[in-house]
Each structure stands twice: as C-alpha cells, then as structure tokens.
Amino acid sequence: MEIRPILSALLRSKTGAILVALQVAISLAILTNALHIVSVRQAVAARPSGIAGESSVFHIRVRHLVEGSHQEQLARQQAETRALRAIGGVLSAAFVNQAPMSQSGWSSSVAPSRTAGDDIPSAAMYYSSDSLVKTWGLELVQGRDLKPEDVLDIDGNTAPDDLFPKAVLVTRALADKLWPGGGDAVGKTLYFGSGEEANSATVVGVIGTLQTQGAEVAARGAYSLIVPMRKTFSSTMYAVRSDAGQQERVMKEADAALRASNQGRAIVTSKTVGADREQRYQADVALSWMLIAVSVLLLLITASGIVGMASLWVTQRRKQIGVRRALGARRVDILRYFITENFMITSVGVVGGVLASIALNQLLVSKLEMERLPLAYLVAGAGVFWGLGVAAVYGPAWRAASISPATATRSA
Amino acid sequence: MFSYYFMLGVRSLRRNPALTALMVLTLAIGVAASVSTLTILHVMSSNPIPQKSERLFVPKIDNGPLEGFNPQGEDRSDPQSTYIDAANFLKSGQGERRTVLYSVSAPLEPERKDLPVMAVKGLALTRDFFPMMEVPFLHGQPWSEADERAGADVVVLSLALAEKLFGAADPVGKRIRLMDAQFQVVGVLKPWRPVPKFYKLIGGGSFGVEEEIILPFATALRHETSPEGSVSCRGRAEPGWQGFLDSECTWLQVFFETRTGADRAGLQDYLDNYAAEQRKLGRLKRKQPNRLFDVMQWLEFRKVVANDSRLSAWLAFGFLLLCLVNTVGLLLAKFSVRASEVGIRRALGASRREIFRQFLTETAVIGLAGGVLGLVLAFGALALIGMQSKQLKVAAHMDWQMLGLTVLMSLGAAMLAGLLPTWRACQVTPAMQLKSQ
C-alpha cells in the first residue's frame, strides 16, 4: 500500500493533522467517561425499591391539629385505617412510619452482638402494625411474616425506652452484613445499637429487597428492617395499594375520606411511590441527560472538524491531485489516499484518546469518587471514532476524486 | 487602524459563511457549556455572608458512647448539639452573640375560610439570630427579650406567608392560630434567601426554600414541638419530652458570633474547657478534639458543593478545549485561502505586525459573535437546568460577574485559537504569492 508516501506528506505539514488527532483524542476521552457515568447513573436509578408494582402504591400522611392522648391517637388511627380500607379499589392499607426513597425517616444502628463495636451498619427502621409484606408486595425469602400478636403499641410520651417488640424482619442484604456466610438468619438475635442497654429482637423472617428511605448507592441502601410496632405521633402515615390503573381515583377518595374522618381538623398529603422515585433520582437523571447532550455535541463538533480540515487539504492539493490523475491515478486511488490518510490521523488520535480516557477516569476516581472505566468502553469508543473519521472524510475525499485531470494544466 | 480592521473583520464574517457560522457556533456552545456549569459551581460555593463569615462559628463536640469506639476510625459523630450543650452554650455569654436553632413544622388554621388548614415550615431560634445572620425585616422587629424569656406565643412571618394570610396590609400585632394556640405576629421578613442556606445545612437541603415562620426557641420547647430535621440518638432516653431534652440525642444547630476573627482562639479555649468540665460530670467519654468551624469551613465540612457539579464543570471545560482545537483548525482553513491577499498587502508594504493585527482583530470579531451567542445559549441552558429541581433553580442564576466572564472567555478563547493561524498567515512570503498569480 501507499502508506509511506502518505506518511511523508503528512509529516511535512503536521499542523492540521495534529489538530484533528487532538480533537479525536479529547472527544474520545470525554465521550467514554461521560457515557460510562450515564450508564452507571441509569443503573442506579433503575434499582428495584422492593415495592412490587410501584405504580399501584401511594403513601398518605395525616397530621392532626391537636395531638391528643395516646388512646385518642390509637382510636383515630384505627378509624383512619378502616376509612381507607372501605374505599373501592383499595387492595391493602397499612400504617407505616416512612417510605423507601422518600429521603427522610428513621434509622437505627444494628449489631449482631452487644460488643460489636463502632463499625456497625445503620439500617432503615420501618414500623408497622399491619403487614407490609402484603401492602408493599415484598418477597419473603425465609421464615414468616409478622403477625398481629407481634405488634406492640408504644406511647411515645410515657413508655420506657426498653419497651420494644421481640420480632423483626430484616432484608437479605442486612442479614448477610450482620451474619456473613449466607447462613439462616431466622432465629438470630439482633441488637439496636451496642452496649449493655441496647434493645434486642429475634429475626423471624428475611425479605428479599427493601430499600432504605435514602436509597443510597452504597450497600447500606439495602439495609432495612421492619419492626411490628405502633408508635403514636401527631402525624401518621399509611401505605395504600390500589387495583392496577385505579391509583388516581383511589388517591382522591382516600384524601377525602381522611379529611372527613377528622372533620377537616387535619392536614392530609399524599404521594405516589413513582413521585418519590422521581425525586430521589432527579439529579442522576438530569446529569445523564446533560452528559448525553454533551456526547452528541462532541461527536458533531469532531466530525465538523474532520470535514473542515479534509476540505481544506483537498482545496490545497487540487493541482497535485490533477497531476496524479493525469499520470493515470484512478478515482478510487485518490479516494483511498484521503481515507488512508485520515485513518492514520484518526488512529493517532484514538491511541492518544485511549490514554487520555484512562487518565481522566483516574482523575474522576480519585477526586470525585466515580467508578472505574471498563475496558469495553475504550474499545467501543475507539471503534466509534474510527468509523466517524472515515464517514466524515468520505465527502471531501469524494470531491477530491472528482477533480478532473485537466486541473493539472491550469495554474493554481 | 483598529476600527478599520474591525470593520474588515465584520465584513469577512460573510466570506465563507458556512465555515464562519460553524466557528461561531462551536465557540458559543463551548463557552455556554462552561459558563453555565461554572455559574452553578460559583453560586454553590459562594460565601453567603462575606462580611462576617470569619466571625460566625459552629461548635462540634463528640458525645458518642465509648462502647466499641475506634479513635482511629472515621468520625461518625453528629455535628449537631444536644439540648444540654446548646442550653449551656446559650448561657455561656461567649462571643458577641450566640443562637441555637432547629426546624419546626406547625399546623396553621387561617382565619380566612377560603384557605384550608396547612402545615407551615420554619425555624425555632433565639433572637440573637436576626442580627447575627443580618436578617432583613419589612415590618416590625424581632420579639423582645421578655418574650424570649417567657417563651411567649409570638411569631415572625415570611413575606409570602404574610401576604397569603393578610394580603398587602402590615400584619404586625395581628394573631394567627398555630399549633392550636394564638400567636401574635411581631414581624415580617423581607424576602431572605442566602445561598447556600448556611445557617441550616443539616436536614432539609443546602439550597432549600424560604422559612415561612420563625418562633422563639423557648416557645417551641414549651409547645413540645418536635424537630423536623435530623435527630441522632445514642444511648437511652427517658420517655417523654423532658426525657428527650435530657438525653444525648443531637438535634440542634448552634452558632457563635465573635467580635473579630482573632477571638477564635478564645472561643476554642472556652469549648475545650467546657468539654473538660462535662467530662468530669461523666459525659463526652470519647475525648475527641473539639472543633470550631467558621462559615466557609462549615460549608466545606458539610460538602455543600456536590461532586456532580464539579464533574459537570470539569467536563464542560474539556468540551471548551475541544471547541478551541476545532476553532484553530477552522481558522487555519479560513486564513489559508487568503494567502494571496496577504501576499499582495505585504508586497505593497504592510509589515508582518500589521497583518498580525488585522487577522487577530478578525478573530476577535468571531470571538465576540461566539460570546454573544454563547451568552444566549448559557441563559437557555441555565433555564433548563433550573427546571430540573428547586435546589438547582436557586443556584442557576447568572450574575453580572458571570455575564462579563462569558464574553471575556469567548473573546480570550477565540484570540487564543486565532494565534496559530494568524502567525501562519504572517509567514506568507510576498514573492511566492505574486509569482504564482
């Protein structure tokens, strides 16, 4: 092949070639890292919360203007639960203190023993007096669900701190963290905090997935537990599962029912699981779109750069091309010349770009706690830019090939 | 000569229109991307109270239990204060002023029957807060010292809430029904929204919305108003509200203001002595260093600037770099076809310096065009970013500083990109060009 003459021609006028190679390198470095971040963020945002059929579940919160005594609050809670269950299309309603992905709520540190030390995980504490396994559609992988007889009513104002339920459900992830080795967690004792005074409870069942209220990306985003407890506050929340497709109507009716049940002396707000999910991942989704937009622009700008430079070279070499054609070069030879030349330049850019990708990724990993770039992105990125190079140069090269041999006889 | 070159530059925008448009667009996109991400970074990391950020301090002591404590491990203690410590700090008389605050949410029953009962959000704090944070009042003033001591049912409203409840009239002296009690309105704030929300960085976001109500701390305690923000409890508490106050739960944010920045050492001494005293009483068993943060250190400690914003800014600058390289190439292309023009001018006696000036001015015109277009794009990009969330909306505001920077950046970028092509254009030897004509 005619690589040697192309190379020596390139080496004589390096500036343009260097600029194109530099563009390819910068684009490749940014593109691979940007798309990798997009895929990581989208995977994070797509994680299951543990709630089955999220579009059929919402949470409704009632805040009473007057707090009232523990007994009054219990009575109100029962009346509200009844009112919710009476709505047509409600499959299940459960009192609960917080919702996954809602970004505020209760956590507690939990330990496998009283002397476990400071490095014990913090887990989301879901309280409920009903079955969340049923209302949220959680998967029970071991043991049993909580039963009504496990439930303890606690008066936040008078109950001593050591009054605590004796049975809990934990997620698979939390069980594996507390008792590594993948053994049976059912029957094990769990401590809330460490030290002599820590409350304890027995694990009666293990559930598959239930994200915490924070839905953190780190492992602790899956450390949750459910405690069979009814603690009274001035504000009470219920999880409601409706028939598929009935959610909007059920939400409206639930709002009206709870207002009516409190004679208007309450503030009622409701929120769907979908809305919680959207808010939790808003930043990730926004960043993804920004990076996708940047990637498209990168490709466009790099392509325009290649087209621009190649057009320039064609214009500059009109006379030489004419001479070559007059001396017997076929169109395809001219076409091949420009494509080969561009391929060589792009290759230099791709090699530089791969190195720059790795360097940029290193920087992101060390300074901004991002993830390491898999090799596949480099390979795919290199392929994209080789393809882009050839596609971008094809137009100018075709124009070069169309130059007639007669040009050779004209002056520049 | 400059204005003539400038005119030439404007006119040459029309020469090679496709190439020129591409250059202007490339520059504009690069500049818009970097300016919009930089704006967000700039706002997020700006000093919300520059006149006294070095005189406002947040104290932090570690009250965690000794069980399983690892002194070498990561500091997992909560940077908020217990009620015990906050009350002692308030009584200490340290610094010029001191305050304690926490978030509350209270049910409000409007007198106007067309408004439903609603939950309003705000803060419970002591009256020193207002002069400390330089909170602007529209009507009225902070509650009196007597009200503060008595825990009277008085409240300061945001302008938005006051207008919702009372219209445009001055509501000072009127009553509102909050938490099932009558509260007297003593003041209305002007719109007040420091960014970041440095006075309350824990629980509820660093760029959160305005406070609707502000109550005296003692009043909130008297009503047993539980905190809306984060509460971290270690160790056991007695039941009920008093048990909560006496517990080692941390839930309050404390600020000291000193007369000068140099009084910091004195405050640190007080904090160390205080911690030693508490240790004698059997608390603070971990013997961790007691820390004091000024406002900027506090923002840094709470990681107010998100890594995502830094990432966006870095990538945007990488993108700008690409746009620059691209512009260099396009300018080379644009100038190289004008070798004969340069040859004739040189032959007619123009010096290299003159050619250099002419071409650089022409580049500047392109830069200016790119800057103006970039500005428009940046406004669009910021509006788009602002739509993403309330938090970003607060941060996505372009100020005059950033506006100037946009234009300067584009001009600078274009000139930088123009240097090489211009230099190459100057290298044209007149003889060669004339000969080939």
XYZ file of C-alpha atoms in Angstrom, chain A:
412
model
C 0.000 0.000 0.000
C 0.899 3.626 -0.343
C 1.381 4.281 3.362
C 4.933 5.570 3.092
C 4.227 8.469 0.715
C 1.141 9.440 2.688
C 3.155 9.411 5.881
C 5.937 11.553 4.486
C 3.407 14.008 3.034
C 1.725 14.187 6.436
C 4.985 14.756 8.251
C 5.747 17.712 6.008
C 2.561 19.581 7.013
C 1.847 18.409 10.501
C -0.285 21.213 11.985
C -3.656 20.245 10.543
C -3.113 16.565 11.221
C -2.139 17.236 14.810
C -5.243 19.363 15.311
C -7.505 16.608 14.019
C -5.757 13.936 16.088
C -6.031 16.174 19.145
C -9.762 16.631 18.599
C -10.267 12.902 18.305
C -8.256 12.316 21.471
C -10.135 14.902 23.560
C -13.525 13.732 22.296
C -12.739 10.105 22.932
C -11.559 10.820 26.477
C -14.676 12.786 27.364
C -17.108 10.553 25.479
C -16.056 7.254 27.073
C -16.118 8.707 30.577
C -19.389 10.563 30.039
C -21.215 7.547 28.629
C -19.875 5.348 31.383
C -21.219 7.750 34.002
C -24.569 7.781 32.168
C -24.823 4.008 32.290
C -23.805 3.867 35.956
C -26.387 6.503 36.920
C -29.131 4.875 34.908
C -28.423 1.526 36.503
C -28.605 3.200 39.925
C -31.920 4.885 39.108
C -33.397 1.619 37.817
C -32.747 -0.382 41.001
C -35.866 -2.010 42.446
C -37.114 -0.460 45.693
C -38.606 -3.753 46.853
C -42.165 -2.454 46.382
C -43.862 -4.665 43.786
C -45.946 -2.823 41.180
C -44.836 0.649 42.239
C -47.485 2.357 40.116
C -50.229 0.877 42.327
C -48.865 2.077 45.676
C -49.034 5.501 47.314
C -48.496 6.933 50.780
C -50.874 9.234 52.562
C -49.963 11.279 55.617
C -52.371 12.783 58.132
C -51.333 15.492 60.507
C -53.799 16.254 63.255
C -54.169 19.787 64.544
C -54.439 18.529 68.098
C -52.132 15.729 69.129
C -54.414 14.146 71.761
C -53.643 11.332 74.172
C -52.156 8.001 73.190
C -55.583 6.336 73.429
C -57.190 9.005 71.262
C -54.422 8.661 68.695
C -54.802 4.885 68.588
C -58.557 5.234 68.097
C -58.024 7.778 65.303
C -55.514 5.514 63.624
C -57.944 2.613 63.651
C -60.743 4.781 62.303
C -58.488 6.096 59.528
C -57.349 2.612 58.566
C -60.979 1.491 58.374
C -61.899 4.516 56.259
C -59.067 3.748 53.822
C -59.935 0.066 53.547
C -63.562 0.947 52.825
C -62.627 2.743 49.590
C -63.429 0.734 46.464
C -60.266 -0.370 44.671
C -58.092 -0.417 47.810
C -56.418 -3.827 47.990
C -54.492 -3.212 51.161
C -53.676 -0.369 53.560
C -51.062 -0.396 56.302
C -49.910 2.074 58.938
C -46.206 2.770 58.357
C -43.736 5.388 59.566
C -41.790 6.034 56.368
C -41.439 5.056 52.710
C -38.485 3.804 50.639
C -36.737 6.514 48.536
C -38.623 9.288 50.360
C -35.378 10.764 51.703
C -36.412 11.326 55.295
C -37.192 8.977 58.119
C -35.904 6.781 60.896
C -32.715 4.753 61.047
C -31.048 2.807 63.794
C -27.667 1.231 64.119
C -27.979 -2.547 64.389
C -25.455 -5.112 65.569
C -25.152 -8.895 65.827
C -23.955 -8.595 69.462
C -23.759 -6.072 72.297
C -19.999 -5.759 71.878
C -19.903 -5.355 68.118
C -18.010 -2.068 68.132
C -18.432 1.225 66.328
C -18.381 -0.116 62.805
C -21.939 -1.439 62.826
C -24.368 -0.756 59.997
C -27.173 1.751 60.176
C -30.462 0.341 58.918
C -33.764 1.933 57.959
C -36.376 1.223 60.658
C -39.807 0.651 59.203
C -42.533 0.441 61.870
C -45.865 -1.039 61.040
C -48.792 -2.630 62.837
C -50.006 -4.292 59.619
C -48.361 -6.483 57.014
C -46.003 -4.507 54.786
C -45.139 -7.765 53.041
C -48.725 -7.715 51.811
C -49.201 -3.985 51.139
C -45.831 -3.336 49.520
C -45.686 -6.792 47.949
C -42.327 -7.654 49.497
C -40.766 -11.003 48.816
C -40.451 -13.213 51.905
C -37.426 -15.457 51.332
C -37.104 -17.120 54.737
C -39.144 -17.552 57.894
C -42.547 -15.925 58.401
C -44.248 -12.545 58.095
C -45.016 -10.514 61.229
C -48.341 -11.355 62.886
C -50.845 -9.114 64.708
C -49.789 -10.708 68.026
C -46.191 -9.491 67.476
C -47.356 -5.865 67.360
C -46.579 -3.666 70.342
C -48.385 -0.354 70.964
C -45.988 2.257 72.256
C -46.924 5.574 73.818
C -44.059 7.869 72.856
C -44.664 10.053 75.918
C -44.689 7.520 78.721
C -43.284 4.220 77.533
C -39.874 3.316 78.919
C -37.136 3.027 76.331
C -36.683 -0.717 76.841
C -40.244 -1.469 75.798
C -39.549 -2.930 72.388
C -41.040 -5.595 70.092
C -39.429 -9.014 70.184
C -39.757 -9.982 66.500
C -38.305 -8.264 63.401
C -37.953 -8.802 59.662
C -34.616 -7.984 58.031
C -33.617 -7.698 54.388
C -31.355 -10.304 52.810
C -28.617 -7.672 52.454
C -28.767 -6.710 56.132
C -28.767 -10.363 57.245
C -25.678 -11.047 55.111
C -23.947 -7.980 56.533
C -24.685 -8.904 60.159
C -24.072 -12.638 59.833
C -21.718 -13.166 56.880
C -21.549 -16.592 55.381
C -25.065 -16.751 53.938
C -26.454 -18.982 56.702
C -30.004 -18.965 58.003
C -30.681 -15.661 59.755
C -34.061 -16.730 61.150
C -33.870 -17.218 64.922
C -30.804 -14.985 65.338
C -30.833 -12.104 67.825
C -30.335 -8.558 66.625
C -29.288 -5.597 68.833
C -30.298 -1.992 68.278
C -27.083 -0.123 68.950
C -24.314 -1.544 71.066
C -23.644 -1.744 74.769
C -25.417 -3.067 77.853
C -28.596 -1.076 77.294
C -29.180 -1.994 73.661
C -32.628 -3.419 72.926
C -32.758 -6.770 71.192
C -35.199 -8.657 68.999
C -35.336 -12.004 67.206
C -35.289 -12.238 63.431
C -38.433 -14.138 62.411
C -38.197 -13.664 58.670
C -35.952 -12.448 55.853
C -37.279 -10.311 52.988
C -35.678 -10.019 49.563
C -35.310 -6.332 48.758
C -36.451 -3.249 50.614
C -34.518 -0.072 50.060
C -33.977 2.472 52.814
C -35.613 5.895 52.781
C -32.345 7.289 51.401
C -31.952 4.521 48.753
C -28.208 5.136 48.963
C -25.990 3.801 46.198
C -23.666 2.213 48.757
C -24.508 -1.219 50.205
C -26.379 0.344 53.129
C -29.117 1.462 50.733
C -30.458 -2.093 51.084
C -30.131 -2.388 54.899
C -33.707 -2.245 56.149
C -35.747 -3.867 58.853
C -39.410 -3.968 59.775
C -40.477 -3.711 63.390
C -44.050 -4.690 64.450
C -44.798 -1.553 66.386
C -47.391 1.179 66.534
C -45.867 4.341 67.918
C -48.173 7.338 68.078
C -47.207 10.748 66.750
C -49.269 13.765 65.783
C -48.546 12.751 62.202
C -49.475 9.328 60.864
C -48.763 7.731 57.510
C -50.384 4.860 55.616
C -49.216 2.817 52.656
C -52.070 2.032 50.268
C -52.117 -0.474 47.412
C -54.878 0.013 44.859
C -56.154 -2.030 41.938
C -53.976 -1.570 38.868
C -54.951 1.600 36.999
C -57.175 2.873 39.825
C -54.489 4.786 41.687
C -55.514 8.313 40.721
C -59.132 7.875 41.733
C -58.247 5.974 44.919
C -55.823 8.737 45.943
C -58.523 11.388 45.589
C -61.034 9.334 47.527
C -58.500 8.486 50.240
C -57.738 12.185 50.681
C -61.439 12.994 51.022
C -62.082 10.033 53.346
C -59.298 11.015 55.751
C -60.403 14.650 55.793
C -63.962 13.564 56.513
C -62.841 11.128 59.190
C -61.154 14.059 61.006
C -63.888 16.654 60.357
C -61.392 18.815 58.493
C -59.147 19.168 61.574
C -56.225 17.528 59.816
C -53.717 18.220 57.068
C -53.706 15.390 54.538
C -50.965 14.955 51.931
C -50.308 12.014 49.658
C -47.506 10.997 47.373
C -47.025 8.128 44.953
C -44.038 5.812 45.029
C -43.359 6.996 41.475
C -43.039 10.601 42.700
C -40.649 9.533 45.471
C -38.564 7.633 42.931
C -38.511 10.580 40.558
C -37.352 12.991 43.240
C -34.742 10.633 44.606
C -33.103 10.187 41.204
C -33.742 13.658 39.789
C -30.097 14.659 39.989
C -28.921 11.411 38.377
C -31.378 11.701 35.527
C -30.527 15.359 34.950
C -26.808 14.598 34.896
C -27.391 11.718 32.465
C -29.230 13.963 30.015
C -26.586 16.613 30.254
C -23.858 14.078 29.524
C -25.797 12.609 26.603
C -26.228 16.106 25.150
C -22.507 16.779 25.593
C -21.645 13.469 23.905
C -23.786 14.212 20.857
C -22.262 17.691 20.548
C -18.774 16.218 20.922
C -19.359 13.866 18.018
C -20.846 16.626 15.869
C -18.016 19.036 16.561
C -15.323 16.435 15.975
C -16.960 15.381 12.729
C -17.218 19.006 11.602
C -13.541 19.471 12.423
C -12.545 16.496 10.306
C -14.739 17.614 7.405
C -13.330 21.130 7.641
C -9.688 20.065 7.658
C -10.154 17.469 4.921
C -11.895 20.025 2.699
C -9.000 22.382 3.246
C -6.465 19.750 2.210
C -8.451 18.926 -0.886
C -8.509 22.604 -1.877
C -4.793 22.969 -1.217
C -3.909 19.901 -3.234
C -6.152 20.435 -6.219
C -3.180 20.781 -8.502
C -1.313 17.728 -7.185
C -4.459 15.646 -7.466
C -4.882 16.809 -11.035
C -1.309 15.802 -11.794
C -1.767 12.401 -10.217
C -4.958 11.892 -12.182
C -3.228 12.992 -15.392
C -0.466 10.485 -14.667
C -3.015 7.701 -14.534
C -4.305 7.524 -10.973
C -7.880 6.276 -10.865
C -10.616 7.968 -8.845
C -10.597 5.125 -6.376
C -6.872 5.694 -5.809
C -7.496 9.299 -4.842
C -10.404 8.279 -2.627
C -8.256 5.641 -0.965
C -5.428 8.100 -0.460
C -7.584 10.501 1.549
C -9.315 7.788 3.524
C -6.000 6.125 4.390
C -4.501 9.437 5.370
C -7.447 10.200 7.598
C -7.387 6.712 9.076
C -3.774 7.214 10.068
C -4.525 10.561 11.699
C -7.583 9.174 13.473
C -5.544 6.216 14.724
C -3.023 8.528 16.335
C -5.946 10.382 17.908
C -7.550 7.147 19.092
C -4.340 5.952 20.744
C -3.922 9.327 22.437
C -7.605 9.309 23.336
C -7.452 5.905 24.998
C -4.570 7.089 27.153
C -6.410 10.331 27.926
C -9.594 8.379 28.803
C -7.689 6.329 31.323
C -6.035 9.430 32.762
C -9.347 11.339 33.010
C -11.022 8.336 34.596
C -8.178 8.082 37.094
C -8.760 11.720 38.000
C -12.510 11.211 38.392
C -12.000 8.111 40.521
C -9.510 9.769 42.834
C -11.088 13.230 43.154
C -14.815 12.745 42.654
C -15.460 9.173 43.869
C -16.607 7.963 40.442
C -16.319 4.393 39.226
C -13.519 2.833 37.201
C -13.976 2.707 33.413
C -14.463 -0.806 31.959
C -12.275 -1.784 29.007
C -15.308 -2.270 26.764
C -15.932 1.484 26.706
C -12.420 2.124 25.370
C -12.808 -0.493 22.659
C -16.263 0.799 21.668
C -15.074 4.418 21.803
C -12.108 3.645 19.533
C -14.452 1.906 17.078
C -16.833 4.879 17.058
C -14.078 7.358 16.261
C -12.529 5.219 13.534
C -15.976 4.973 11.968
C -16.641 8.674 12.465
C -13.283 9.539 10.871
C -13.962 7.531 7.742
C -17.548 8.807 7.468
C -16.507 12.425 7.916
C -13.707 12.293 5.356
C -15.764 10.482 2.753
C -17.435 13.646 1.407
C -14.274 15.718 0.914
C -12.426 12.646 -0.431
C -15.162 12.076 -2.972
C -14.850 15.687 -4.072
C -11.098 15.193 -4.427
C -11.664 12.111 -6.532
C -13.934 14.103 -8.814
C -11.210 16.595 -9.684
C -10.547 16.262 -13.378
C -7.032 15.595 -14.725
C -7.332 18.811 -16.722
C -6.786 20.784 -13.499
C -3.149 19.758 -13.717
C -2.603 22.003 -16.711
C -4.143 25.063 -15.061
C -2.198 27.249 -12.737
C -3.149 27.363 -9.062
